[in-house]
Amino acid sequence: MSKLEIKTDKKLVLKKLLIKRLKNIKIEQMDEEIMKFNNELKLLKIQTFGPLITKNYGTNIHQDGEITTDYDIMIQAHDYKQYSRSFDIKDKIECSNCAYLRFKGKPEDSRYATFKLDVYFYEEDIEPDGTIITIFISDSPNEVIVDFFKMWVEV
């Protein structure tokens, strides 16, 4: 097990993005939506570069107790503008007000990375804006490498 190290001097820059926006989606439906997104990329034969990226805007608890989230699934793609009918597109996303942490380990242990970020924000008295960008660098049943970028409110 490697030590989880948080850095605050990183700047995230993503370019040529295809985005599928999901609003008020049930937490248990997220994996299915990611599979649909990947299948659509393959079906359209889109030339992508870089790993899968997600942007979570936090959770919503409804009066009936249902928990949902607002979620973007993103990928960087060559000739991305030609897919504007199928996806939202964005030329560039930059994030500099964030804490960064790379997790490498068992998939089921990746939650410790977000716990560590939460504790870091608490200890440093930083107000999060509720957004976490997750970049899935490597994904296998026994080991994942995931970059987490947790945004904070600008003061």
mmCIF file of C-alpha atoms in Angstrom, residues 12-14 17-20 30-31 34 37-38 49-58 69-76 93 95 98-104 106-107 109-115 117-118 129-139 144-151:
data_model
loop_
_atom_site.group_PDB
_atom_site.id
_atom_site.type_symbol
_atom_site.label_atom_id
_atom_site.label_comp_id
_atom_site.label_asym_id
_atom_site.label_seq_id
_atom_site.Cartn_x
_atom_site.Cartn_y
_atom_site.Cartn_z
ATOM 1 C CA LEU A 12 -5.686 20.332 -14.617
ATOM 2 C CA VAL A 13 -6.116 21.133 -18.313
ATOM 3 C CA LEU A 14 -8.422 19.036 -20.479
ATOM 4 C CA LEU A 17 -13.874 17.164 -24.771
ATOM 5 C CA LEU A 18 -16.964 15.135 -25.549
ATOM 6 C CA ILE A 19 -19.339 15.296 -22.580
ATOM 7 C CA LYS A 20 -22.412 13.356 -21.576
ATOM 8 C CA MET A 30 -23.744 5.458 -12.859
ATOM 9 C CA ASP A 31 -21.835 2.333 -13.945
ATOM 10 C CA ILE A 34 -20.575 4.903 -18.205
ATOM 11 C CA PHE A 37 -21.126 6.194 -23.028
ATOM 12 C CA ASN A 38 -18.236 3.849 -23.902
ATOM 13 C CA PHE A 49 -7.095 10.123 -26.600
ATOM 14 C CA GLY A 50 -6.476 9.930 -22.906
ATOM 15 C CA PRO A 51 -8.477 8.117 -20.255
ATOM 16 C CA LEU A 52 -12.112 8.340 -19.190
ATOM 17 C CA ILE A 53 -12.903 11.390 -17.045
ATOM 18 C CA THR A 54 -15.845 11.991 -14.736
ATOM 19 C CA LYS A 55 -16.968 15.152 -12.995
ATOM 20 C CA ASN A 56 -19.192 14.728 -9.953
ATOM 21 C CA TYR A 57 -21.050 17.784 -8.690
ATOM 22 C CA GLY A 58 -22.058 16.222 -5.358
ATOM 23 C CA THR A 69 -26.108 13.104 -8.308
ATOM 24 C CA ASP A 70 -25.260 15.419 -11.176
ATOM 25 C CA TYR A 71 -22.481 13.825 -13.176
ATOM 26 C CA ASP A 72 -20.528 14.435 -16.378
ATOM 27 C CA ILE A 73 -18.793 11.641 -18.277
ATOM 28 C CA MET A 74 -16.025 12.986 -20.516
ATOM 29 C CA ILE A 75 -13.384 11.866 -22.978
ATOM 30 C CA GLN A 76 -10.900 13.813 -25.063
ATOM 31 C CA ILE A 93 -11.512 22.934 -19.177
ATOM 32 C CA CYS A 95 -8.930 23.803 -13.002
ATOM 33 C CA CYS A 98 -7.954 22.159 -6.528
ATOM 34 C CA ALA A 99 -6.261 19.520 -4.452
ATOM 35 C CA TYR A 100 -4.803 16.574 -6.358
ATOM 36 C CA LEU A 101 -4.312 13.008 -5.222
ATOM 37 C CA ARG A 102 -3.241 9.933 -7.198
ATOM 38 C CA PHE A 103 -4.538 6.590 -5.961
ATOM 39 C CA LYS A 104 -2.918 3.298 -6.943
ATOM 40 C CA LYS A 106 -7.302 -2.197 -5.238
ATOM 41 C CA PRO A 107 -10.473 -0.768 -6.824
ATOM 42 C CA ASP A 109 -9.960 0.828 -1.665
ATOM 43 C CA SER A 110 -10.202 3.896 -3.910
ATOM 44 C CA ARG A 111 -12.775 5.439 -1.560
ATOM 45 C CA TYR A 112 -9.907 6.121 0.866
ATOM 46 C CA ALA A 113 -8.562 8.688 -1.579
ATOM 47 C CA THR A 114 -11.741 10.761 -1.377
ATOM 48 C CA PHE A 115 -11.818 10.310 2.410
ATOM 49 C CA LEU A 117 -9.204 14.649 0.452
ATOM 50 C CA ASP A 118 -12.173 15.328 2.743
ATOM 51 C CA ASP A 129 -17.174 23.656 -4.004
ATOM 52 C CA GLY A 130 -18.621 20.121 -4.173
ATOM 53 C CA THR A 131 -16.920 19.150 -7.444
ATOM 54 C CA ILE A 132 -14.542 16.235 -7.935
ATOM 55 C CA ILE A 133 -12.967 15.379 -11.288
ATOM 56 C CA THR A 134 -11.811 11.775 -11.534
ATOM 57 C CA ILE A 135 -9.433 10.544 -14.232
ATOM 58 C CA PHE A 136 -9.229 6.772 -14.654
ATOM 59 C CA ILE A 137 -5.603 6.290 -15.721
ATOM 60 C CA SER A 138 -5.588 2.490 -15.483
ATOM 61 C CA ASP A 139 -8.394 0.115 -14.631
ATOM 62 C CA VAL A 144 -6.538 0.862 -10.533
ATOM 63 C CA ILE A 145 -4.703 4.128 -10.966
ATOM 64 C CA VAL A 146 -7.001 7.089 -10.512
ATOM 65 C CA ASP A 147 -6.303 10.821 -10.295
ATOM 66 C CA PHE A 148 -8.681 12.866 -8.154
ATOM 67 C CA PHE A 149 -9.007 16.644 -8.404
ATOM 68 C CA LYS A 150 -11.210 18.178 -5.691
ATOM 69 C CA MET A 151 -12.178 21.805 -6.294
#
